Structure formats: C-alpha cells, structure tokens
PDB file of C-alpha atoms and ligand atoms in Angstrom:
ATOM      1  CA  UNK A   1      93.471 113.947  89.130  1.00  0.00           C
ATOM      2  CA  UNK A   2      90.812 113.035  91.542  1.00  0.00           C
ATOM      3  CA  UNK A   3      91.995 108.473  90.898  1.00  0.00           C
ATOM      4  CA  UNK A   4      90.779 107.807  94.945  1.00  0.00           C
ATOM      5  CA  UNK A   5      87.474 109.745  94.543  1.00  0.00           C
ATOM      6  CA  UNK A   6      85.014 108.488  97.725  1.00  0.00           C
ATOM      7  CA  UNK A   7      87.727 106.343  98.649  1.00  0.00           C
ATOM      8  CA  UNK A   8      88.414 105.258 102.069  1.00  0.00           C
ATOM      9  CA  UNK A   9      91.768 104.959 103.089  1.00  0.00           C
ATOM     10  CA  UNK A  10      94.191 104.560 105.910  1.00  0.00           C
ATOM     11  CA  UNK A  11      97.749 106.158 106.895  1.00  0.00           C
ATOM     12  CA  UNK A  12      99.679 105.170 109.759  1.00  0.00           C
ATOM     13  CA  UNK A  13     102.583 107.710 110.840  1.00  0.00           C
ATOM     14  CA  UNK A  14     100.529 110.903 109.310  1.00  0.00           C
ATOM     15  CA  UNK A  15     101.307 113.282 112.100  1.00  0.00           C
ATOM     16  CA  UNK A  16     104.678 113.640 110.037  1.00  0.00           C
ATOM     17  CA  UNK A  17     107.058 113.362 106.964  1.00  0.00           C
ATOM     18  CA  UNK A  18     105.905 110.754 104.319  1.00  0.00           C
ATOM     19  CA  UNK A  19     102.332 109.945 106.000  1.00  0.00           C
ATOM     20  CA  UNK A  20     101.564 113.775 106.029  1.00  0.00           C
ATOM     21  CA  UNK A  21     102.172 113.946 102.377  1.00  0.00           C
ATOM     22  CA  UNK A  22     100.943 111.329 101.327  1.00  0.00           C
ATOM     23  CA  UNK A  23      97.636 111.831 103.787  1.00  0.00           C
ATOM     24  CA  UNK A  24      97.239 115.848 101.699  1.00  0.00           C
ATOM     25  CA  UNK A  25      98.307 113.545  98.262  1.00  0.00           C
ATOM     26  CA  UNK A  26      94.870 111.273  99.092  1.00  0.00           C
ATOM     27  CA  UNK A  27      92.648 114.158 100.206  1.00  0.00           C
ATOM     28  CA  UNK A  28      93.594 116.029  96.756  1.00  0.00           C
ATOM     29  CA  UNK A  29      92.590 112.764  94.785  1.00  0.00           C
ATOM     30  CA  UNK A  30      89.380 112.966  96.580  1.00  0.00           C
ATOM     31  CA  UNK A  31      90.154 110.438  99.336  1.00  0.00           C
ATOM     32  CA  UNK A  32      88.086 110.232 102.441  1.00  0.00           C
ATOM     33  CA  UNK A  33      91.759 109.587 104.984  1.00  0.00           C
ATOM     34  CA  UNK A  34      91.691 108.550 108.158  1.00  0.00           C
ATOM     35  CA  UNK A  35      95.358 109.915 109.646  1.00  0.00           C
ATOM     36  CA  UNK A  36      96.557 107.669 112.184  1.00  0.00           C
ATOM     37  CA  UNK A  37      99.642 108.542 114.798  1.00  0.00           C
ATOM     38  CA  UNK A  38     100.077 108.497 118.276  1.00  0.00           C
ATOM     39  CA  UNK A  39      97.984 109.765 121.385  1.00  0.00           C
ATOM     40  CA  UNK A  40     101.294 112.174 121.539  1.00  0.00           C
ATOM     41  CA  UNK A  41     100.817 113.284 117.677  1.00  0.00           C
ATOM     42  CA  UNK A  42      97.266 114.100 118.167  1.00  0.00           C
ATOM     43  CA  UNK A  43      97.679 117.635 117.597  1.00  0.00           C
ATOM     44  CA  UNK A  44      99.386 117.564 114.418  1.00  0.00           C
ATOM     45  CA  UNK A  45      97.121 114.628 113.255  1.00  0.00           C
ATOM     46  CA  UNK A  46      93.838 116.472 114.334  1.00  0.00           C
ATOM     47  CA  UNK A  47      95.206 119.972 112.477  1.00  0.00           C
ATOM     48  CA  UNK A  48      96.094 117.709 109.535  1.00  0.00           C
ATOM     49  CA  UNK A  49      92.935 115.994 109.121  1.00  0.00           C
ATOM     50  CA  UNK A  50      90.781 119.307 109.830  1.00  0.00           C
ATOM     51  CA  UNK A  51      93.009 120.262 106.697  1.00  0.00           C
ATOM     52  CA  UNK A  52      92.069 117.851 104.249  1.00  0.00           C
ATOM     53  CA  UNK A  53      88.323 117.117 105.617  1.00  0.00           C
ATOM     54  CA  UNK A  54      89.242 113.710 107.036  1.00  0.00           C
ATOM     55  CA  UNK A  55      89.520 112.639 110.523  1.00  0.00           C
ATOM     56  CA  UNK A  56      92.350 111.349 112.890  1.00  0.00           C
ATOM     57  CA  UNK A  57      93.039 108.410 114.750  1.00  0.00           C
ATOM     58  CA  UNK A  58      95.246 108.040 117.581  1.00  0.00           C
ATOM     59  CA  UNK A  59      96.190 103.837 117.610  1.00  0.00           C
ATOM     60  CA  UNK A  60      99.747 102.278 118.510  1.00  0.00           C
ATOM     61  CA  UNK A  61     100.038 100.405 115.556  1.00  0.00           C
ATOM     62  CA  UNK A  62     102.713  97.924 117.361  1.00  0.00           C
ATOM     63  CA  UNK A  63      99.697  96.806 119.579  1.00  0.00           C
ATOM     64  CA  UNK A  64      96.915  94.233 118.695  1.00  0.00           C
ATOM     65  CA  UNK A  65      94.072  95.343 120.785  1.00  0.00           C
ATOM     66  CA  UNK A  66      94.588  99.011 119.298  1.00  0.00           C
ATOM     67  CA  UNK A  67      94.999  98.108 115.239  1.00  0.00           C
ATOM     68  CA  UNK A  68      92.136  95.659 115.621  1.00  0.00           C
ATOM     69  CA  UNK A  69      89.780  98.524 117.247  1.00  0.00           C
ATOM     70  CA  UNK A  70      91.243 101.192 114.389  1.00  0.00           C
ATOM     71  CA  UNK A  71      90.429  99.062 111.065  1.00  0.00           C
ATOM     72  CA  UNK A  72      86.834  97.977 113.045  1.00  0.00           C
ATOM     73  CA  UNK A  73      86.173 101.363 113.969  1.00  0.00           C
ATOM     74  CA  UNK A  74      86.935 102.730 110.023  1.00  0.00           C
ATOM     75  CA  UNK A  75      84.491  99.997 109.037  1.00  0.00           C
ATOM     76  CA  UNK A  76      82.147 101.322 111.389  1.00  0.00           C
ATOM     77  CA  UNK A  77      82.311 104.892 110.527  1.00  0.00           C
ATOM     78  CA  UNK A  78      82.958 104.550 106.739  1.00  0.00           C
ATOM     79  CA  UNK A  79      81.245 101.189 105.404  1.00  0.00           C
ATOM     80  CA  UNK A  80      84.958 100.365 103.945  1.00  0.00           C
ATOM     81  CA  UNK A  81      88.477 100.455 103.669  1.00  0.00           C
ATOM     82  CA  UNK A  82      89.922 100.841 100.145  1.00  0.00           C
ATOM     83  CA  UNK A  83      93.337 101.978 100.678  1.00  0.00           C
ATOM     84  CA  UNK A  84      95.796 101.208 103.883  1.00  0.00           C
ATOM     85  CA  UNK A  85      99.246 102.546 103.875  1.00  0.00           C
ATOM     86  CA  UNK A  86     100.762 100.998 106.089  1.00  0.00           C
ATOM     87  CA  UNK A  87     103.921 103.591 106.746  1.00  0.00           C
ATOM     88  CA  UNK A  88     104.387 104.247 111.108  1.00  0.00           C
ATOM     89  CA  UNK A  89     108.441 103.491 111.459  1.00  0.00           C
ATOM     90  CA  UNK A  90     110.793 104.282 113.870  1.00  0.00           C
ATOM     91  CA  UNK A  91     114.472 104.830 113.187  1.00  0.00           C
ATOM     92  CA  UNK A  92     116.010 105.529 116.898  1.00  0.00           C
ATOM     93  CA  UNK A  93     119.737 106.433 117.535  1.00  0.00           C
ATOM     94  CA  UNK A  94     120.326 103.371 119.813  1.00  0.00           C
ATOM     95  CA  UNK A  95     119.797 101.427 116.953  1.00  0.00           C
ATOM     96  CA  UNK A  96     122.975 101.431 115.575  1.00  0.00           C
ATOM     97  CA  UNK A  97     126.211  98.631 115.002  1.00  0.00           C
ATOM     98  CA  UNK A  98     125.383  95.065 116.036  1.00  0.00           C
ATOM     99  CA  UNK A  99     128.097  95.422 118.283  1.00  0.00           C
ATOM    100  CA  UNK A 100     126.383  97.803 120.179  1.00  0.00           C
ATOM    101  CA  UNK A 101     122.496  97.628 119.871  1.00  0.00           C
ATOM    102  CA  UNK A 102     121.118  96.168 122.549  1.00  0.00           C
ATOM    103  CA  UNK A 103     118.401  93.664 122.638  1.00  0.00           C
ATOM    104  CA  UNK A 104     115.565  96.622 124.284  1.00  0.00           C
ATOM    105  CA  UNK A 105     116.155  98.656 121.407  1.00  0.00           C
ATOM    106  CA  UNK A 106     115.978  95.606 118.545  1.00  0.00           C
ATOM    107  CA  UNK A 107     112.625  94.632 120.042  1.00  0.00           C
ATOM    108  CA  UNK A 108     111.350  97.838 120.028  1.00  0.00           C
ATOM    109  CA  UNK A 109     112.614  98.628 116.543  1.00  0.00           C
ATOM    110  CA  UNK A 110     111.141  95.199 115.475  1.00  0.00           C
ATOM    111  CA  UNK A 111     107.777  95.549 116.907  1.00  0.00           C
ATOM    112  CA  UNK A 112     107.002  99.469 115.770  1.00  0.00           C
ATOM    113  CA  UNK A 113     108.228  98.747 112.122  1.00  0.00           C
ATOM    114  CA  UNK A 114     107.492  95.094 111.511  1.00  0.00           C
ATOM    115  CA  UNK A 115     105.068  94.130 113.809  1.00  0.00           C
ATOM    116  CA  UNK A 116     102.935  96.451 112.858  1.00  0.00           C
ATOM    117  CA  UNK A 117     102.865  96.021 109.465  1.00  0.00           C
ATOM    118  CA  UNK A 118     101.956  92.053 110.133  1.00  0.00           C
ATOM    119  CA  UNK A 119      99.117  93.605 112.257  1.00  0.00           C
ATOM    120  CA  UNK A 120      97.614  96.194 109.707  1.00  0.00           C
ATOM    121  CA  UNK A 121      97.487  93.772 107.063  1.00  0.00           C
ATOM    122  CA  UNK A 122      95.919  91.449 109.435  1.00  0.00           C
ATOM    123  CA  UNK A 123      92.629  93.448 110.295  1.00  0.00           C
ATOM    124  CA  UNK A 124      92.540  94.735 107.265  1.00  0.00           C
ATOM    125  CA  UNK A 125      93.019  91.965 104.994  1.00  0.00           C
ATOM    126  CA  UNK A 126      89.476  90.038 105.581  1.00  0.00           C
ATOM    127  CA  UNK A 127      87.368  93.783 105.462  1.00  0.00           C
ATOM    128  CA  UNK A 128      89.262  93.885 102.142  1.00  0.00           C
ATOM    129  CA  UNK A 129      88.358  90.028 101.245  1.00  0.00           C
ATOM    130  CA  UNK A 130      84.921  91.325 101.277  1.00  0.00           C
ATOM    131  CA  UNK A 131      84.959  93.599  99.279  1.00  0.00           C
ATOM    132  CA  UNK A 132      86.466  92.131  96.795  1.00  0.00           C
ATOM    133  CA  UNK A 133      88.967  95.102  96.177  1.00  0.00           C
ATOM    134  CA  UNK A 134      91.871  96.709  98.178  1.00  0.00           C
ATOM    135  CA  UNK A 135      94.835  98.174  97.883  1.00  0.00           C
ATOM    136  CA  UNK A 136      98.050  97.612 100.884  1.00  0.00           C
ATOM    137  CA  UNK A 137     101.151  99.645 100.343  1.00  0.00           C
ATOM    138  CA  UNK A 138     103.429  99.093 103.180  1.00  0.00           C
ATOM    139  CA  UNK A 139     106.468 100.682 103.267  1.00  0.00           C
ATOM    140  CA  UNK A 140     109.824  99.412 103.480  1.00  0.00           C
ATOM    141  CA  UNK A 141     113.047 100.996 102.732  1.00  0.00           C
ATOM    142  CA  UNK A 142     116.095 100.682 100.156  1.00  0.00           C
ATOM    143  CA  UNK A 143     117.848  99.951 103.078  1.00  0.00           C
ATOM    144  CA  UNK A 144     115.504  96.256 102.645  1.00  0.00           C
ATOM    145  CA  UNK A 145     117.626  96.027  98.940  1.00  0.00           C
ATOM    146  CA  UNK A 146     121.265  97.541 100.234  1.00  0.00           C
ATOM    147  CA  UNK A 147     123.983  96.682 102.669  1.00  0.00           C
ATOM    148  CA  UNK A 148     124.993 100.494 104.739  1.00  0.00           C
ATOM    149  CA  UNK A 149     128.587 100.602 106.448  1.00  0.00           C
ATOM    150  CA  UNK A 150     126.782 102.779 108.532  1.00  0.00           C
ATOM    151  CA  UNK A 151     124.699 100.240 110.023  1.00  0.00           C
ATOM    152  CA  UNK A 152     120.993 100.349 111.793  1.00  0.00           C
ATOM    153  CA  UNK A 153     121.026  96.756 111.938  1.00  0.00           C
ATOM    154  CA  UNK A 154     117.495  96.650 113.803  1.00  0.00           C
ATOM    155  CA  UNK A 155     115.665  98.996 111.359  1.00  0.00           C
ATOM    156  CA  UNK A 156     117.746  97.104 108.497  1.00  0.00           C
ATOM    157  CA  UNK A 157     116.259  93.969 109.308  1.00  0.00           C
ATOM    158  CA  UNK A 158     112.672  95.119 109.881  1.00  0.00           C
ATOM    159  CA  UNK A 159     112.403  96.587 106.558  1.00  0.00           C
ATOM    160  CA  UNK A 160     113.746  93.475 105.293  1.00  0.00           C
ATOM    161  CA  UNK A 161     110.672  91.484 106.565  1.00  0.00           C
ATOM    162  CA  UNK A 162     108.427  94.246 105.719  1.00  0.00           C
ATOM    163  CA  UNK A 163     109.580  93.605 102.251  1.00  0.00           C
ATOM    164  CA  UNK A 164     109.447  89.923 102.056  1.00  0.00           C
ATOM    165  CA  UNK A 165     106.292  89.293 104.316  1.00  0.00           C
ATOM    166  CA  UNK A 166     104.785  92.162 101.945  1.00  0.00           C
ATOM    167  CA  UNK A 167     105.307  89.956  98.713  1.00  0.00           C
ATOM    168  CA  UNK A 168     104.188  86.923  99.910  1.00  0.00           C
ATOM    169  CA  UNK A 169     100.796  88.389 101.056  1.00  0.00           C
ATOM    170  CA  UNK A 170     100.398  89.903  97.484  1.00  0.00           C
ATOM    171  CA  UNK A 171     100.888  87.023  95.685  1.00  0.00           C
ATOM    172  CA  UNK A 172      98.564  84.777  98.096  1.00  0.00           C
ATOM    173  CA  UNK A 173      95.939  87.362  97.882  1.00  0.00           C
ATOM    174  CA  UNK A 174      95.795  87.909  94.186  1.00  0.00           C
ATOM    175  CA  UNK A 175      93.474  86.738  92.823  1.00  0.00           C
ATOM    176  CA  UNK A 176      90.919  88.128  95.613  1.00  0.00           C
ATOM    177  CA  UNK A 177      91.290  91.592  94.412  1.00  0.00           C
ATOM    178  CA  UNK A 178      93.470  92.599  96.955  1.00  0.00           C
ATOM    179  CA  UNK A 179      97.421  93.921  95.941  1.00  0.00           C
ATOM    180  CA  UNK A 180     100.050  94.728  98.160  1.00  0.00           C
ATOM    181  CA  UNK A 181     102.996  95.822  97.589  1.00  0.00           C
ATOM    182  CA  UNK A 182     106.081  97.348  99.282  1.00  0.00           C
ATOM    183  CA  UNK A 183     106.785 101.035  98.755  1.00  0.00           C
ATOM    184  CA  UNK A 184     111.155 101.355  98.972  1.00  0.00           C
ATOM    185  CA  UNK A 185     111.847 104.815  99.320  1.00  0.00           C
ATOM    186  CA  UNK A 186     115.456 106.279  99.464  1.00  0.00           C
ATOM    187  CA  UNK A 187     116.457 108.881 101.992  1.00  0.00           C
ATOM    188  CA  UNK A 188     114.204 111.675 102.609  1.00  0.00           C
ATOM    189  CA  UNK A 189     114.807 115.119 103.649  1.00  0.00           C
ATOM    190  CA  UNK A 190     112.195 115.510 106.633  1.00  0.00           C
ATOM    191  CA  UNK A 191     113.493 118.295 109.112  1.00  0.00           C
ATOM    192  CA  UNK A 192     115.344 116.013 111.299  1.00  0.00           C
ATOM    193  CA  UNK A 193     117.545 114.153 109.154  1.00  0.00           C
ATOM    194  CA  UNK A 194     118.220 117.571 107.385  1.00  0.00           C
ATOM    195  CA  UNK A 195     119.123 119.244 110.852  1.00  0.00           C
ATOM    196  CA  UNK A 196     121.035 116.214 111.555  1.00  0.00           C
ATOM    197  CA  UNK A 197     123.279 116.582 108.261  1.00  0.00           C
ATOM    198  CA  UNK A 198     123.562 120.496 108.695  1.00  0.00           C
ATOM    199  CA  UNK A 199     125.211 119.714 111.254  1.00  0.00           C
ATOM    200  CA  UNK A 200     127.641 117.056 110.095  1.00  0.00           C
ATOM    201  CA  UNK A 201     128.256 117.742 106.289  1.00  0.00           C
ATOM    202  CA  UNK A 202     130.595 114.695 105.611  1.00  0.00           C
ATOM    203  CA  UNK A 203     127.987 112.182 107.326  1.00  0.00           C
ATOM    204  CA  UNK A 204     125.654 114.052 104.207  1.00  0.00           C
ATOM    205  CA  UNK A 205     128.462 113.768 101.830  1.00  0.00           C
ATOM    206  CA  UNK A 206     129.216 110.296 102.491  1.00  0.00           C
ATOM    207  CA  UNK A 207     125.300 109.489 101.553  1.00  0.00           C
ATOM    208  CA  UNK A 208     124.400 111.966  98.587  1.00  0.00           C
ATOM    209  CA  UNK A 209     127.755 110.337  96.668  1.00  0.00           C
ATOM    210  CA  UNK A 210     125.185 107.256  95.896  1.00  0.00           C
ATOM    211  CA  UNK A 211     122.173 109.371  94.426  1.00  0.00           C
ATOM    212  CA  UNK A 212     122.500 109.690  90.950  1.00  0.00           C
ATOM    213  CA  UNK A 213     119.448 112.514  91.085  1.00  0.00           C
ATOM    214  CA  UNK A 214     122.059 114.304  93.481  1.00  0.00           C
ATOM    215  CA  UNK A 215     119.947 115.006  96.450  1.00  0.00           C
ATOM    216  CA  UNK A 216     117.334 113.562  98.503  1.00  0.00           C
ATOM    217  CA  UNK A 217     113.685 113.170  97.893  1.00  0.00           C
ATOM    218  CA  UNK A 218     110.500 115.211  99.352  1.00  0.00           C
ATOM    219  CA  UNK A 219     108.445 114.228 100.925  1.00  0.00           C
ATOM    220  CA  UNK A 220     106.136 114.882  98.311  1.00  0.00           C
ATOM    221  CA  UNK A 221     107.712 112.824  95.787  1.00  0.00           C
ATOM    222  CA  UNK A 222     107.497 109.930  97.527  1.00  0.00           C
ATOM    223  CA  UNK A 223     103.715 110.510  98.206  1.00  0.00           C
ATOM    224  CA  UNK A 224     103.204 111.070  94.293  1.00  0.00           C
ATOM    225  CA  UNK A 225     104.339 107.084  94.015  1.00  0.00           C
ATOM    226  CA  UNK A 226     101.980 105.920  97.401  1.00  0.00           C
ATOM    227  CA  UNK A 227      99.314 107.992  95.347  1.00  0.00           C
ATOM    228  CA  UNK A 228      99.564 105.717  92.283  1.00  0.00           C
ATOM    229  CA  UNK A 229     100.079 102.579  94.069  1.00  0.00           C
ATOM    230  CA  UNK A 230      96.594 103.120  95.829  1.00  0.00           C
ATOM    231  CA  UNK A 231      95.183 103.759  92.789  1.00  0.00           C
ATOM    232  CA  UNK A 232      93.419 101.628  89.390  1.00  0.00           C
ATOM    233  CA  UNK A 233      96.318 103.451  87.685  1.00  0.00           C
ATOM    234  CA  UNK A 234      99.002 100.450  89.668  1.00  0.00           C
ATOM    235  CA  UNK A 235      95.655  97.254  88.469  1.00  0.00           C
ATOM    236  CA  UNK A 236      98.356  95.193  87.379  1.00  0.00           C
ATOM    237  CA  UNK A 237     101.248  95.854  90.047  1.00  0.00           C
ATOM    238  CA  UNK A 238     101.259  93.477  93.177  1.00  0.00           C
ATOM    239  CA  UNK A 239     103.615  92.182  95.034  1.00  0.00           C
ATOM    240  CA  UNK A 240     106.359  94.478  93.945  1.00  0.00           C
ATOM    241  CA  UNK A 241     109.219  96.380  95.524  1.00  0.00           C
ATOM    242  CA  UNK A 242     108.338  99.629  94.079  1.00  0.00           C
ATOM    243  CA  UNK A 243     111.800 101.703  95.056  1.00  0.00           C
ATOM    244  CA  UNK A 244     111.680 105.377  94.956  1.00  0.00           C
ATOM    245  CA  UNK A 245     115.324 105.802  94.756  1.00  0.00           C
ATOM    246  CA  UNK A 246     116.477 108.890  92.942  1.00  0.00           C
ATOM    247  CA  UNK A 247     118.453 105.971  91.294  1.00  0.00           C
ATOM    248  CA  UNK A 248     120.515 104.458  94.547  1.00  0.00           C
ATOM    249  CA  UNK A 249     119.971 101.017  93.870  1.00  0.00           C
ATOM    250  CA  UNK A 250     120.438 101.239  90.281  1.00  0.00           C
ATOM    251  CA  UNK A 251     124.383 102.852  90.369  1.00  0.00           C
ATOM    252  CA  UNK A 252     127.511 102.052  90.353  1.00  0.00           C
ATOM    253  CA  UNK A 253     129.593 104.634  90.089  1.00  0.00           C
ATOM    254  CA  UNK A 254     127.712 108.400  90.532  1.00  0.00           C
ATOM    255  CA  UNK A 255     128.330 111.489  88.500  1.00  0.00           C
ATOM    256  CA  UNK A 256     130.226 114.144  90.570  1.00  0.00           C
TER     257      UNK A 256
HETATM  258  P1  NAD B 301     108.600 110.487 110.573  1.00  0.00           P
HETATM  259  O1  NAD B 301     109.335 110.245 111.837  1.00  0.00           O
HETATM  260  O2  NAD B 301     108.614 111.859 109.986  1.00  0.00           O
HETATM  261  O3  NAD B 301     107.076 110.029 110.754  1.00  0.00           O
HETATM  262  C1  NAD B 301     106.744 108.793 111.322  1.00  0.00           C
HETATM  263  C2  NAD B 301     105.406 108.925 112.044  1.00  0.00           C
HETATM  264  O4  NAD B 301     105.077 107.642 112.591  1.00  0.00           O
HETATM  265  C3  NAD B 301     105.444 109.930 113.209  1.00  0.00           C
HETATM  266  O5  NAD B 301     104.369 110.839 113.092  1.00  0.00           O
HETATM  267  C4  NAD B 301     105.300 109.041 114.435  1.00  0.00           C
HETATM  268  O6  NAD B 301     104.606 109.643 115.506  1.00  0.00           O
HETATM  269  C5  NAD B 301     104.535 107.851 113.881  1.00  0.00           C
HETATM  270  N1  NAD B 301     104.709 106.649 114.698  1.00  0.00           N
HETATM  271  C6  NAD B 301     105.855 106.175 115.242  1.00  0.00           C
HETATM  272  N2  NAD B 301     105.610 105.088 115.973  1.00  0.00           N
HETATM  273  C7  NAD B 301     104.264 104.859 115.899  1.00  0.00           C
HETATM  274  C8  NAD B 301     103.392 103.891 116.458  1.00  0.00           C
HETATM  275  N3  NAD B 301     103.846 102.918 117.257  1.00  0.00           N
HETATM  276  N4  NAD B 301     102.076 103.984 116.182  1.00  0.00           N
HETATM  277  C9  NAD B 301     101.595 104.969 115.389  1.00  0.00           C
HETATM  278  N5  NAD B 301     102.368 105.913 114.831  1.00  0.00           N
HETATM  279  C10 NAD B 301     103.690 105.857 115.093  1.00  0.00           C
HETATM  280  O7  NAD B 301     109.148 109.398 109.545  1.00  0.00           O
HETATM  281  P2  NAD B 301     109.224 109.422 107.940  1.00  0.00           P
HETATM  282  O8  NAD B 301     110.583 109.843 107.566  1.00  0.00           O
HETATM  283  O9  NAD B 301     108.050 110.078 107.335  1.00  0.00           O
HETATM  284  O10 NAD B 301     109.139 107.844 107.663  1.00  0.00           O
HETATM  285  C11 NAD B 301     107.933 107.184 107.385  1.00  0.00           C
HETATM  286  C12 NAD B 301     108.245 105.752 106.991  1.00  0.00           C
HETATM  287  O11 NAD B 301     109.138 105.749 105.877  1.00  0.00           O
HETATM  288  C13 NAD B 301     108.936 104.940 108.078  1.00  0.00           C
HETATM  289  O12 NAD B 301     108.471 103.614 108.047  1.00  0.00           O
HETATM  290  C14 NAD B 301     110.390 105.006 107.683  1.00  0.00           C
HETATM  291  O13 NAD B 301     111.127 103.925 108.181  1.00  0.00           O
HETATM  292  C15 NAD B 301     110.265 104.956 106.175  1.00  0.00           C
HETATM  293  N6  NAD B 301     111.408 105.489 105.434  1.00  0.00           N
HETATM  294  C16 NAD B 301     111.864 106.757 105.660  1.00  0.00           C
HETATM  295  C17 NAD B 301     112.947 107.247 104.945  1.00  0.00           C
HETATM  296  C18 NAD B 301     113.479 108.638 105.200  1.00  0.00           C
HETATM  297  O14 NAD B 301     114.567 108.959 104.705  1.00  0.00           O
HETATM  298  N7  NAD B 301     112.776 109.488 105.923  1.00  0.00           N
HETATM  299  C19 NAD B 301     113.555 106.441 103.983  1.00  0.00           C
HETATM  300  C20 NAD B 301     113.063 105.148 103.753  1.00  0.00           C
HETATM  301  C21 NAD B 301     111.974 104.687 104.490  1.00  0.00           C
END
C-alpha cells in the first residue's frame, strides 16, 4: 500500500524502537520522512534515513529554539508537512516511586515527554492550518489509561497530559483539516526492556499476566497502527486514544 505517497512527514525518536519502525513503515507507503533524534543518535538516524531515501534531523525536541528551527527548516526543504509523529520519550530508572523520585528527574521526564509534544504541535500546527490538511499522532502510553503498582510516576503523568492536551487540540482543530490523535501503545519488546526482563523473569511475569495476546508487541505492530493514523484510511478519527494494547486495557482476568 503506498496511502502516504509524496507525503511529507515527521518522526521524533527515529534513531530507535517505535520511531525506526514506524520511520521504514512511512518510507514503504511512499513517504518522504524526515527522522529526527539527537546530535548523539546521528549515526543511527543518518544510516536509517540513507535506508529509506529520507533525511535526518538532529533537534532536542524538549527545546523551543530547536523544534521551531526543525518544522521551519522541513518547510523550507519540502514545501510541507503532512504527517508529524510526535513519539521522542524518555523512560529513565530514577523515575520510579513518588517516594523516591526526585524533583531533577520529574522535570526532566516532564519536559522530554510532554513538553515536547506541546512544542511539536505548536510549530507545526499553523504550517498545517495552511494547508488545510494534517495529520498529528502523538504518542502516549496505556500507562495514560492504567494505574501500575510498579510505579514511574513522572513518565505516568506525562503521558497523561500527552493524552489529554492531545484531545483537546483535535477537537479545537477539526474542522481545519487538521486531526490529532494520541497513539496508546502497550509494552514493547525493544532490546532493552527485553534484556532487562531476561534478566529478571518474575518482573516479566508479573507484566505479561495482563496481555490477553500473551506477549508484547513489535515494534512493527505498533508502526502498522501510526501508519494508518497518518493516513486518509483514519479521515474520520480525531481526537482519539487509539490503544495498541494486545488487549491490556480491555481484561479482567487473562487466560493462563
Ligand atoms: P526508544 O528509547 O527505543 O527510542 C526513543 C528515541 O527517542 C531514541 O532514539 C532517543 O534518542 C530519542 N530521544 C530521547 N530524547 C529525545 C529528545 N529530547 N529529542 C529527540 N529525540 C529524543 O523508545 P521506544 O520504546 O521506541 O518509545 C518511543 C515512544 O513510545 C516513547 O514516547 C515511549 O514513552 C512510548 N512508549 C513505549 C513503550 C514501550 O514499551 N517501548 C510503551 C508505550 C509507550
């Protein structure tokens, strides 16, 4: 299916996990992507985008000076912006119980995975206005929709306001062509969290007993659902939590 033929669109965290696949899902629908990471994932963003024929980006997308200059330099280059995924996130280990999580690391966590989202949409939303047409996925998390007793209470909360800040911007920009919605995916197995879990089978355990599919998604699958969200196939879906689960938030009780 070639659905984003010509189109121009832009991924924040491609270096890695759900931005690279979803950055290769783009370029096979005919995309034109523009993979943005940090100066420090420049090498796997400039192999990536020598991959798929696009080009990389290197922008901080927690800083205002940077995402303004990315979205006016994408204009500048490419005439438009059809697509932004808006997906950079940060999920440190001294984010953890609010007992213990200190305010550097809240900030931080606040600023790389909310923050940014408020700036994307910001310089991106009036190129977008012209046009008459766009299309904003930013991505959130299930952990927006469900309490964890295994808390990250600063990544909790920031995909809480990516969720809710995501909604109201698609229902205020409606009727201007523009929808945005918030992608929810469930956990992931990217090489680190799958190291992490080889190495601690019941902290795995204790998470797969809530996946009715019985494992976690790839990257790929989650990618499949950014795909369709960017494209005419989603006309009629804004302002929706659009959770790629493997059927978390819809259990109870799991089969064994
Ligand atoms: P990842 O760590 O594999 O990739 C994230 C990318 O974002 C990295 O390449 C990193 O360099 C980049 N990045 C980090 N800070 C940045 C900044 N300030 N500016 C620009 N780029 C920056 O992560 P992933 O697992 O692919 O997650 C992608 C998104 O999906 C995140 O927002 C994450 O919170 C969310 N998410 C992940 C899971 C999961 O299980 N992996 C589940 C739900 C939601």
């Amino acid at each position: 299916m070639k659905r984003l033929d010509q189109r121009v669109a832009v991924v924040t965290g491609a270096a890695s996990g759900i931005g690279l696949a979803t950055a290769r899902r783009f370029a096979a629908e005919g995309a034109i992507v523009v993979c943005v990471d940090l100066e420090s994932s420049a090498a796997a963003g400039k192999q990536l985008a020598d991959e798929i024929g696009g080009e990389f980006a290197d922008c901080d997308v927690s800083d205002e000076e940077q995402v303004a200059a990315l979205y006016a330099g994408v204009v500048q280059r490419r005439g438009r912006v059809d697509v932004a995924f808006h997906n950079a996130g940060i999920s440190p280990p001294d984010d953890d119980s609010i007992l213990t999580t200190g305010m550097e690391a809240w900030e931080r966590v606040l600023k790389v995975n909310t923050t940014s989202v408020y700036l994307g949409c910001k310089y991106v939303i009036p190129i977008m206005l012209e046009q008459g047409k766009g299309s904003i996925i930013n991505t959130a998390s299930f952990v927006a929709l469900l309490g964890a007793a295994t808390s990250q209470i600063a990544y909790t909360a920031s995909k809480g306001a990516v969720l809710s800040m995501t909604r109201e911007l698609g229902v205020q920009f409606a009727r201007e062509g523009i929808r945005v919605n918030a992608l929810c995916p469930g956990p992931v197995a990217t090489p680190l969290l799958m190291e992490l879990f080889a190495k601690d089978p019941e902290r795995a355990a204790r998470r797969l007993v809530h996946v009715p599919l019985g494992r976690f998604a790839q990257p790929e699958e989650i990618a499949a659902a950014v795909a369709f969200l960017a494209s005419d196939d989603a006309s009629f879906i804004t302002a929706a939590q659009f959770i790629v689960d493997g059927g978390i938030t819809g259990a109870y009780v799991t089969p064994l």
